[in-house]
Amino acid sequence: MHTSPWIIAWLLLLQGCTAEQLQRATSPRTDIRDCSTNPPYLPSTVTETTARLAALRGAMKAHSIDAYIVPATDAHMSEYIAERDSRLGWVTGFTGSAAWIESIGLWILEAVPAGGNVSLDPFLFSIDTWNSYSEALHGSGRTLLPIETNLVDQVWGDQRPPPASSKIYSLPAEFTGSSWQEKVAGIRQQMEQHVRNPTAVLLSGLEETAWLFNLRGDDIPYNPVFYSYTLLTSTNIRLFVDETRLTAEARQSLQAGCPGPLCVELQEYGQVRAHVRDYAQGNVTIWLGTEYTTYGLYGIIPQEKLLEDSYSPVMVAKAVKNAKEQELLRAAHVRDAVVVIQYLLWLEKMVPQGLVDEFSGARHVDALRWAQEHSRGPSFESISASGLNAALAHYSPSNVSSRKLSVDEMYLSDTGGQYLDGTTDITRTMHWGVPTPFQKEAYTRVLMGNIDLSRLIFPTNTAGRTVESFARQALWEVGLNYGHGTGHGIGNFLSVHEWPVGFQSNNIPLMKGMFTSIEPGYYRDGEFGIRIEDVALVVEAQTKQHQTGEKPFLTFEVVSLVPYDRNLIDVSLLSQEQIQYLNTYYKTIRERVGPELQSQQLEEEYRWLQRNTEPFVQSSAGTAAATLCVLATTSLISALLTELQA
């Protein structure tokens, strides 16, 4: 699931139970703090932050600040952050989903008196966020002031976790799509061909530098990246990083071409601002992506020397996987399918005995992934949600709050792995007992949406948002929907949520070689949740008609290879085309995953796979559903073509 990279802690000015009010805003739990009691009741999941807030307010007063905005991201606009950068969590105790966002501009107008000032750390906010705040406060009598002394860090003091110290290493050549020298040459070629003739590319996103140089690290949980910046010009390369952490092999790789245009000059991580300011004094044009560049860096470059895109050329190049990268990701998904099949078989045995809860289930699937070849652990905190907890799209269990799995409830497992050859993300929803007719229909319609988008054929350069509704149409037909995005890009041993690929309005058009998740769902508050998520590769479609010189049409090749829960599928709702798709998909699963199960001597899992990939048979009741599907699809295609023509 893709979530917003930051949350605003807008309650810093309020007194009382800040952390609990935040918790209440994102959770239906009833065991929240009662502020009227003395001492107040604190559930086990809540952190007492009164002293921390008092210290922060003291620092605000010392700097004559009326309001201070604290985001839940780092200086690289990362979605996942290290504990050292968890400033919002430390000062408020907030641990809810990052999907929760408040309208900070409107709140400030109500909470801060006219003549007051609002401050923030400019190195923790994107350009677009800064501009939106400035616009909201314009003419209101309130002033937006950057302050480079981070007040949370100041009051956190020596209790703040230390900087990362683990090694930064080179990714073995067999797990890379091309050498870093080839990647640099490709970016420089784009610079030469650009109408603005940029002289440099500034990279702030941690994925960008890691991908460009084929380096990896462990600075952020679940993400094999490291703190760094890169300034790439036509004649030199500067990598801003803690060079003491580079392995000897990594250093040799970066500096083998010294001196020369393929020599990487190592600079201290904290010196990036000074170097960029000095470089910007010359006759230069700096190309950057606004989505991952902070206002603190952006603001030191004269406006006339900026070339701005939403995403840097490195971010866009990384999104399109070459043939070798595609094969690497396919291989990772085969081994990951083995893990999920092992887990599903284990659940079938253990849940009826009452021996599994959400937390122990999550730990078990994590352990299974660690046992696979080339594994580097989970790609995010495993979502293991039973019954009503699954209605919370981003729920993850803890060892102090975990429901027992039951054959009488639905169970949602959203997990993923990091492997040297790829990153995975897959969701399956199960029921081991007798689901209600509505649960079966809801599940089947979610599955229909997954199938309809996965088998769609569409023109090259189609925006993901243009075709996203195909994943929802089966739900819309009966008045159902879901409130999260339909998919996100995924990396080659990088981030599990890799922008700019996906189906949202700020994603780039879909192109051959991109990987994206396809993950429709349905959630009934207080009862159950359903999500079916697969990762798919954008490939060229084999169409009946194609004129020479025209760009080929595209479709998806699903690379996640785990069957769906037959107990929840109402075959009568499926069209003949959907059943044919399922049977073809199941045949592919058998061909690709079956041999891997046997090679790992997992014979019981192999037999489970054979049982759960038996072909489906079309029922006569499916005829009416098929007709409705055709009519709805025709309408959506008409709307798509109208938008493309516009």
XYZ file of C-alpha atoms in Angstrom:
646
model
C 0.000 0.000 0.000
C 1.266 3.357 -0.856
C 0.948 6.049 1.853
C 1.794 9.727 1.997
C 5.444 10.355 2.960
C 4.651 12.699 5.827
C 2.140 13.685 8.467
C 1.785 17.046 10.148
C 1.791 17.230 13.932
C -0.569 20.156 14.137
C -1.410 19.610 17.804
C 1.851 20.969 19.170
C 0.153 24.154 20.334
C -2.561 22.344 22.239
C -2.359 21.327 25.876
C -3.267 17.965 27.368
C -3.342 14.554 25.710
C -1.829 15.285 22.326
C -0.670 11.742 21.579
C -4.011 10.260 22.520
C -5.981 12.747 20.410
C -3.814 11.792 17.466
C -4.392 8.118 18.223
C -8.150 8.675 18.429
C -8.165 10.378 15.028
C -6.833 7.280 13.305
C -8.215 4.380 15.310
C -11.647 3.184 16.422
C -10.186 1.790 19.671
C -12.084 2.556 22.876
C -9.167 2.106 25.303
C -7.896 5.650 24.730
C -6.725 8.074 27.343
C -9.380 9.693 29.485
C -8.004 13.188 30.112
C -10.465 13.807 32.943
C -8.864 11.238 35.255
C -5.876 11.953 37.480
C -3.483 10.390 36.820
C -4.744 9.847 33.269
C -5.286 6.318 31.998
C -2.595 5.285 29.519
C -3.123 2.192 27.379
C -0.077 0.015 26.743
C 0.241 1.352 23.185
C 0.551 5.001 24.269
C 3.750 6.889 25.089
C 3.703 9.655 27.698
C 5.015 12.772 25.962
C 4.048 15.611 28.313
C 7.650 16.423 29.278
C 8.816 16.270 25.672
C 6.102 18.680 24.537
C 6.918 21.030 27.397
C 10.598 21.055 26.396
C 9.702 21.724 22.774
C 7.407 24.584 23.726
C 10.249 26.003 25.806
C 12.533 25.931 22.766
C 9.796 27.564 20.683
C 9.473 30.359 23.231
C 13.233 30.920 23.231
C 13.115 31.422 19.455
C 9.922 33.535 19.583
C 8.000 30.930 17.589
C 4.213 30.711 17.883
C 3.809 27.434 15.986
C 6.295 24.799 14.890
C 5.476 22.207 12.239
C 6.953 18.725 12.657
C 6.737 16.310 9.716
C 7.075 12.515 9.719
C 9.787 12.325 7.090
C 13.517 12.961 6.746
C 15.720 15.286 4.695
C 15.215 13.080 1.623
C 11.399 12.973 1.655
C 11.550 9.260 2.455
C 8.334 7.354 3.092
C 10.032 5.056 5.579
C 12.420 6.706 8.031
C 15.052 5.701 10.564
C 14.307 5.974 14.281
C 16.741 8.884 14.442
C 14.467 10.851 12.104
C 11.211 9.896 13.827
C 10.745 13.351 15.293
C 6.969 13.335 15.106
C 6.802 9.964 16.823
C 9.158 11.044 19.574
C 7.447 14.308 20.408
C 3.820 13.150 20.165
C 3.837 9.372 20.557
C 1.826 9.159 17.345
C 2.137 5.759 15.660
C -0.856 5.778 13.317
C -0.934 5.389 9.561
C 0.823 7.954 7.409
C -2.285 8.018 5.234
C -3.825 10.408 7.780
C -3.237 14.038 6.807
C -4.670 17.290 8.155
C -5.140 20.559 6.303
C -2.359 22.349 8.126
C -2.797 25.679 6.327
C -6.442 26.032 7.332
C -5.698 24.937 10.889
C -2.945 27.545 11.289
C -5.317 30.313 10.235
C -7.645 29.296 13.060
C -5.069 28.518 15.751
C -2.348 31.139 15.283
C -3.353 34.748 15.980
C -2.761 37.412 13.360
C 0.781 38.745 13.633
C 2.066 35.374 14.777
C 4.730 33.329 13.056
C 4.863 29.713 11.962
C 8.242 28.014 11.685
C 9.666 24.817 10.242
C 12.934 23.146 9.342
C 13.357 23.863 5.592
C 15.403 20.667 5.177
C 12.425 18.521 6.136
C 9.821 19.905 3.732
C 9.484 19.599 -0.005
C 9.304 22.563 -2.324
C 5.624 21.931 -3.039
C 4.765 21.732 0.665
C 6.545 24.992 1.381
C 4.692 26.667 -1.476
C 1.326 25.355 -0.290
C 1.918 26.717 3.220
C 3.064 30.065 1.855
C -0.044 30.300 -0.290
C -2.324 29.398 2.625
C -0.784 32.086 4.850
C -0.459 34.781 2.190
C -2.236 37.946 3.263
C -3.340 36.443 6.587
C -0.977 38.389 8.785
C 0.897 35.232 9.763
C 4.515 34.734 8.745
C 6.106 31.479 7.580
C 9.717 31.367 8.750
C 12.359 28.726 8.039
C 14.596 27.942 11.009
C 17.641 25.789 10.366
C 18.049 24.769 14.005
C 15.773 21.774 14.343
C 14.005 22.314 17.648
C 13.001 18.675 18.117
C 16.604 17.569 17.705
C 17.633 20.264 20.168
C 15.332 19.050 22.952
C 15.820 15.360 22.046
C 19.511 15.873 22.816
C 21.751 12.919 23.573
C 18.715 10.628 23.827
C 18.317 10.828 20.072
C 19.472 7.600 18.365
C 22.971 7.867 16.839
C 23.611 8.148 13.083
C 23.761 4.959 11.032
C 27.117 3.208 11.148
C 26.631 0.008 9.118
C 28.613 -0.552 5.931
C 27.599 0.734 2.504
C 28.317 -2.004 0.000
C 28.352 -2.690 -3.734
C 25.558 -4.795 -5.167
C 27.122 -7.847 -6.877
C 27.189 -7.502 -10.659
C 24.894 -10.503 -11.150
C 22.132 -8.554 -9.379
C 22.406 -5.332 -11.373
C 20.885 -4.482 -14.730
C 23.901 -2.447 -15.863
C 27.078 -0.931 -14.456
C 26.953 2.416 -12.717
C 29.170 3.855 -15.421
C 26.550 2.912 -18.033
C 23.825 4.515 -15.937
C 25.815 7.746 -15.580
C 26.404 7.804 -19.325
C 22.664 7.440 -19.921
C 21.810 10.356 -17.628
C 24.498 12.535 -19.199
C 23.065 11.746 -22.603
C 19.669 12.969 -21.413
C 21.327 16.159 -20.192
C 22.902 16.744 -23.609
C 19.649 16.142 -25.446
C 17.504 18.346 -23.201
C 16.425 21.650 -24.761
C 17.572 23.532 -21.639
C 21.069 21.932 -21.711
C 21.363 21.370 -17.939
C 24.923 21.239 -16.632
C 24.128 19.161 -13.544
C 21.582 16.833 -11.973
C 21.009 17.058 -8.212
C 19.789 13.868 -6.557
C 18.184 13.983 -3.107
C 16.091 10.799 -3.025
C 17.967 7.972 -1.327
C 16.803 5.450 -3.939
C 18.302 7.599 -6.706
C 21.891 7.479 -5.492
C 21.639 3.825 -4.437
C 20.359 2.813 -7.882
C 22.758 5.026 -9.842
C 25.915 3.625 -8.229
C 24.675 0.060 -7.563
C 25.238 0.601 -3.855
C 23.092 -0.509 -0.928
C 22.972 0.113 2.816
C 20.857 -0.456 5.918
C 20.139 3.056 7.172
C 16.344 2.756 7.052
C 14.337 -0.289 8.171
C 13.073 -2.441 5.285
C 14.803 -0.211 2.701
C 18.364 -1.028 1.530
C 19.444 2.612 1.142
C 21.886 4.988 2.836
C 22.019 8.712 3.552
C 23.499 10.506 0.566
C 23.200 13.183 -2.103
C 24.675 13.264 -5.594
C 25.643 16.178 -7.815
C 26.281 14.797 -11.294
C 27.707 17.154 -13.918
C 28.901 16.550 -17.466
C 32.521 16.375 -16.304
C 32.514 15.203 -12.671
C 30.528 13.347 -10.030
C 30.243 14.283 -6.373
C 28.795 11.796 -3.897
C 27.965 13.251 -0.488
C 28.144 10.390 2.003
C 29.891 9.214 5.149
C 32.843 7.736 3.238
C 34.164 5.882 6.291
C 31.218 3.518 5.926
C 32.029 2.485 2.348
C 33.462 -0.992 2.006
C 36.835 -1.232 0.281
C 35.102 -2.839 -2.694
C 32.560 -0.018 -2.936
C 35.256 2.651 -2.756
C 37.299 0.886 -5.429
C 34.248 0.661 -7.686
C 33.543 4.381 -7.384
C 37.106 5.579 -7.866
C 38.472 3.120 -10.415
C 38.107 5.754 -13.151
C 40.018 8.497 -11.313
C 41.022 10.936 -12.551
C 38.413 11.562 -15.227
C 34.680 12.119 -15.856
C 33.854 8.701 -14.365
C 35.691 9.383 -11.116
C 33.394 9.788 -8.095
C 34.610 12.481 -5.714
C 33.625 11.590 -2.155
C 32.417 14.519 -0.064
C 31.103 14.700 3.481
C 27.336 14.184 3.669
C 26.794 17.431 5.585
C 28.649 19.528 3.005
C 26.051 19.187 0.251
C 24.501 22.598 0.838
C 27.808 24.453 0.694
C 28.886 22.643 -2.478
C 25.559 23.230 -4.238
C 25.649 26.924 -3.300
C 29.188 27.272 -4.663
C 28.345 25.405 -7.861
C 25.248 27.551 -8.408
C 27.422 30.699 -8.547
C 28.673 29.765 -12.016
C 27.039 29.722 -15.448
C 25.061 26.552 -14.712
C 21.615 24.979 -14.885
C 20.737 22.431 -12.197
C 18.151 19.765 -13.024
C 16.226 18.358 -10.048
C 12.994 16.618 -9.065
C 10.764 18.684 -6.830
C 9.089 15.670 -5.193
C 12.293 14.647 -3.385
C 14.204 17.929 -3.012
C 13.741 19.924 0.176
C 13.071 23.624 0.234
C 16.350 24.034 2.138
C 18.378 22.861 -0.886
C 16.091 24.292 -3.518
C 16.145 27.743 -1.953
C 19.907 28.237 -2.342
C 19.794 27.849 -6.136
C 18.881 31.007 -8.084
C 15.539 30.530 -9.827
C 16.954 31.258 -13.275
C 19.468 28.427 -12.828
C 16.876 25.774 -12.022
C 15.407 23.113 -14.284
C 12.483 21.586 -12.394
C 10.531 18.408 -13.030
C 8.388 16.490 -10.583
C 10.909 13.634 -10.788
C 14.593 13.685 -11.679
C 15.811 11.858 -14.811
C 17.355 9.220 -12.538
C 14.031 8.526 -10.832
C 12.321 8.089 -14.208
C 15.136 5.942 -15.652
C 15.059 3.704 -12.574
C 11.337 3.090 -13.058
C 11.834 1.348 -16.428
C 13.545 -1.989 -15.858
C 15.744 -3.462 -18.595
C 15.560 -7.119 -19.642
C 18.016 -8.312 -16.998
C 16.290 -6.396 -14.209
C 12.956 -7.871 -15.293
C 14.308 -11.401 -15.076
C 15.807 -10.698 -11.664
C 12.452 -9.501 -10.335
C 10.649 -12.478 -11.838
C 13.074 -14.849 -10.097
C 12.581 -13.104 -6.744
C 8.821 -13.473 -7.063
C 9.090 -17.212 -7.694
C 10.978 -17.749 -4.425
C 8.626 -15.348 -2.658
C 5.660 -17.404 -3.876
C 7.250 -20.391 -2.144
C 7.262 -18.409 1.099
C 3.598 -17.411 0.848
C 2.520 -20.953 -0.061
C 4.451 -22.299 2.947
C 2.666 -19.743 5.099
C -0.823 -20.483 3.753
C -0.362 -24.225 4.310
C 0.918 -23.584 7.846
C -2.129 -21.413 8.580
C -4.502 -24.100 7.320
C -3.025 -26.478 9.885
C -2.573 -24.148 12.840
C -5.567 -21.791 12.796
C -8.218 -24.503 13.430
C -6.221 -25.470 16.517
C -6.318 -21.891 17.824
C -2.530 -21.655 17.794
C -1.976 -18.494 15.735
C -2.522 -14.830 16.465
C -1.854 -11.869 14.190
C 1.569 -11.157 15.632
C 2.853 -14.734 15.651
C 1.585 -15.148 12.095
C 3.488 -12.064 10.948
C 6.672 -13.267 12.638
C 6.313 -16.702 11.055
C 6.033 -15.418 7.484
C 8.980 -13.085 8.131
C 11.065 -16.064 9.260
C 10.097 -18.040 6.173
C 11.355 -15.202 3.971
C 14.665 -14.983 5.782
C 15.223 -18.673 4.980
C 15.030 -18.129 1.213
C 18.095 -17.707 -1.006
C 19.290 -14.097 -1.473
C 16.891 -12.897 1.238
C 17.487 -9.654 3.095
C 14.307 -9.794 5.174
C 10.867 -8.163 4.897
C 10.281 -5.184 2.611
C 7.895 -3.544 5.108
C 6.281 -4.314 8.449
C 4.011 -7.271 7.788
C 0.285 -6.565 7.825
C -1.455 -9.478 9.529
C -5.071 -8.609 10.241
C -7.965 -10.769 11.403
C -11.660 -9.903 11.390
C -12.407 -6.252 12.147
C -8.694 -5.339 12.227
C -8.491 -6.074 8.499
C -10.932 -3.217 7.922
C -8.003 -0.924 8.830
C -6.048 -0.903 5.578
C -2.641 -0.247 7.199
C -3.024 -2.256 10.394
C 0.034 -4.091 11.726
C -0.080 -6.174 14.925
C 2.178 -5.827 17.946
C 3.138 -8.174 20.756
C 0.851 -6.224 23.097
C -2.150 -5.986 20.777
C -2.922 -9.003 18.634
C -6.140 -10.923 17.877
C -6.208 -14.686 17.581
C -6.924 -16.002 14.083
C -10.177 -17.930 13.771
C -11.801 -20.164 11.169
C -14.913 -18.015 11.601
C -13.283 -14.756 10.448
C -11.568 -13.432 7.371
C -7.815 -12.896 7.527
C -5.736 -10.460 5.465
C -1.990 -10.961 4.985
C -0.060 -8.190 3.207
C 3.658 -8.979 3.236
C 6.769 -8.575 1.128
C 10.428 -9.434 0.950
C 13.761 -7.894 0.087
C 16.022 -10.106 -2.021
C 19.271 -9.238 -3.760
C 17.458 -9.722 -7.077
C 14.233 -7.902 -6.292
C 11.608 -6.550 -3.934
C 8.210 -8.194 -3.474
C 4.782 -7.219 -2.139
C 1.746 -9.517 -2.114
C -1.630 -9.586 -0.361
C -3.941 -12.541 0.041
C -7.218 -12.678 1.984
C -8.449 -15.992 3.402
C -11.374 -17.601 5.200
C -11.039 -21.140 6.588
C -14.668 -21.587 7.622
C -17.984 -20.667 6.026
C -17.947 -17.074 4.690
C -21.219 -15.197 4.433
C -22.751 -14.673 0.968
C -21.850 -10.987 1.168
C -18.222 -11.746 2.075
C -17.969 -14.079 -0.915
C -19.509 -11.550 -3.263
C -17.287 -8.725 -1.995
C -14.177 -10.900 -2.320
C -15.142 -12.071 -5.787
C -15.755 -8.518 -6.978
C -12.363 -7.448 -5.636
C -10.857 -10.372 -7.548
C -12.784 -9.369 -10.682
C -11.281 -5.884 -10.420
C -7.810 -7.328 -10.046
C -8.351 -9.505 -13.128
C -9.949 -6.775 -15.237
C -7.049 -4.382 -14.740
C -4.409 -7.116 -15.065
C -5.718 -8.281 -18.455
C -6.409 -4.807 -19.817
C -4.848 -3.770 -23.140
C -4.127 -0.045 -23.444
C -2.111 2.410 -25.577
C 1.531 3.247 -24.829
C 2.002 6.240 -22.492
C -1.435 5.824 -20.929
C -1.623 7.449 -17.504
C -2.285 4.974 -14.722
C -5.094 7.130 -13.365
C -6.865 6.789 -16.727
C -7.266 3.004 -16.401
C -7.469 2.754 -12.600
C -11.273 2.510 -12.643
C -11.094 -0.918 -14.310
C -10.049 -2.258 -10.897
C -13.163 -0.737 -9.322
C -15.908 -1.377 -11.871
C -17.078 -4.729 -10.446
C -17.403 -3.112 -7.014
C -19.056 0.023 -8.395
C -21.733 -2.078 -10.083
C -23.170 -2.939 -6.662
C -22.318 0.318 -4.865
C -19.062 -0.724 -3.216
C -15.641 0.944 -3.320
C -12.304 1.241 -1.493
C -10.510 4.305 -0.196
C -6.850 3.701 -1.055
C -4.725 3.753 -4.190
C -4.827 0.867 -6.639
C -1.090 0.370 -7.044
C 2.489 1.557 -6.737
C 5.828 0.902 -8.377
C 8.305 -1.551 -6.900
C 12.109 -1.688 -7.002
C 14.936 -4.093 -7.717
C 16.143 -4.609 -4.151
C 15.055 -1.072 -3.337
C 11.852 0.471 -1.995
C 8.644 -1.535 -1.933
C 6.778 1.678 -2.807
C 8.767 3.022 -5.725
C 7.595 6.231 -7.286
C 6.779 7.565 -9.835
C 4.943 4.451 -11.115
C 1.327 3.748 -10.213
C -2.265 4.732 -10.794
C -2.501 8.096 -9.017
C -2.689 11.539 -10.596
C 0.963 12.364 -9.818
C 2.345 9.172 -11.400
C 4.047 9.204 -14.797
C 2.496 7.381 -17.794
C 2.842 3.619 -17.922
C 5.666 2.364 -20.126
C 6.992 -1.031 -21.130
C 9.373 -2.341 -18.454
C 7.656 -0.773 -15.438
C 6.543 -2.859 -12.473
C 3.463 -1.887 -10.489
C 1.245 -3.475 -7.903
C -2.444 -4.018 -8.661
C -4.359 -4.090 -5.387
C -8.110 -3.419 -5.222
C -9.881 -4.066 -1.950
C -13.026 -3.654 0.091
C -13.345 -2.820 3.797
C -16.397 -3.029 6.041
C -15.753 -1.093 9.263
C -15.881 -3.202 12.383
C -16.279 -6.462 10.463
C -13.679 -7.447 7.864
C -11.331 -6.279 5.129
C -10.378 -7.669 1.732
C -7.386 -6.876 -0.452
C -5.893 -8.825 -3.337
C -2.492 -7.517 -4.407
C -0.211 -8.718 -7.165
C 2.881 -7.171 -8.739
C 2.740 -6.902 -12.524
C 5.150 -5.968 -15.304
C 4.049 -3.675 -18.136
C 4.677 -5.603 -21.354
C 3.851 -5.286 -25.042
C 0.408 -6.684 -25.893
C -0.091 -9.128 -28.739
C -2.928 -7.417 -30.574
C -4.724 -8.663 -33.666
C -4.282 -5.387 -35.539
C -1.084 -3.340 -35.576
C 0.071 -0.934 -38.260
C 3.751 -0.542 -39.049
C 5.210 2.537 -37.399
C 2.603 2.731 -34.653
C 3.571 2.356 -31.019
C 2.558 -1.055 -29.645
C -0.289 -1.420 -27.191
C 0.554 -2.556 -23.677
C -0.798 -4.915 -21.035
C 0.330 -6.473 -17.752
C 2.186 -9.684 -16.934
C 1.482 -10.661 -13.332
C 4.678 -11.871 -11.629
C 3.189 -12.619 -8.197
C 2.498 -16.349 -8.309
C 0.183 -17.425 -5.475
C -3.371 -18.746 -6.029
C -6.397 -16.980 -4.554
C -8.652 -18.435 -1.855
C -11.109 -20.760 -3.634
C -13.320 -20.754 -0.538
C -14.140 -17.081 -1.139
C -14.703 -17.132 -4.909
C -18.261 -17.132 -6.251
C -17.593 -18.513 -9.723
C -21.121 -17.629 -10.874
C -20.166 -13.944 -10.821
C -17.192 -14.419 -13.134
C -17.337 -13.987 -16.885
C -15.958 -16.590 -19.264
C -13.000 -14.279 -19.987
C -12.239 -13.880 -16.293
C -12.316 -17.633 -15.747
C -10.050 -18.184 -18.731
C -7.644 -15.619 -17.309
C -7.638 -17.379 -13.917
C -7.015 -20.779 -15.466
C -4.142 -19.438 -17.563
C -2.678 -17.711 -14.516
C -2.934 -20.883 -12.457
C -1.212 -22.848 -15.218
C 1.630 -20.315 -15.083
C 1.868 -20.695 -11.301
C 2.182 -24.454 -11.626
C 4.857 -24.183 -14.308
C 6.992 -21.603 -12.491
C 6.494 -22.313 -8.792
C 5.962 -26.077 -8.868
C 9.560 -26.908 -9.879
C 10.915 -24.496 -7.255
C 8.875 -26.181 -4.531
C 10.190 -29.556 -5.611
C 13.777 -28.323 -5.812
C 13.438 -27.161 -2.184
C 11.968 -30.578 -1.304
C 8.663 -29.055 -0.206
C 6.463 -31.915 -1.336
C 3.494 -31.125 0.904
C 3.507 -27.534 -0.357
C 3.727 -28.867 -3.915
C 0.594 -30.968 -3.381
C -1.138 -27.930 -1.845
C -0.278 -25.944 -4.962
C -1.716 -28.619 -7.245
C -4.988 -28.677 -5.299
C -5.362 -24.916 -5.217
C -4.614 -24.332 -8.894
C -7.191 -26.737 -10.321
C -8.974 -25.128 -13.318
C -12.290 -23.361 -12.740
C -15.377 -24.339 -14.741
C -17.752 -21.735 -16.167
C -21.236 -21.915 -14.667
C -24.380 -20.941 -16.547
C -25.152 -18.308 -13.928
C -22.141 -16.370 -15.100
C -23.752 -15.349 -18.396
C -25.607 -12.344 -16.986
C -22.526 -11.202 -15.081
C -20.473 -11.440 -18.256
C -22.972 -9.257 -20.124
C -22.842 -6.588 -17.427
C -19.045 -6.726 -17.476
C -18.934 -6.196 -21.236
C -21.290 -3.219 -21.035
C -19.321 -1.599 -18.213
C -16.001 -2.231 -19.942
C -17.262 -0.721 -23.193
C -18.287 2.433 -21.338
C -14.913 2.728 -19.598
C -12.968 2.178 -22.818
C -15.012 4.918 -24.481
C -14.158 7.303 -21.647
C -10.474 6.313 -21.857
C -10.268 6.985 -25.592
C -12.000 10.341 -25.127
C -9.409 11.384 -22.533
C -6.491 10.208 -24.674
C -7.792 12.130 -27.677
C -8.150 15.228 -25.539
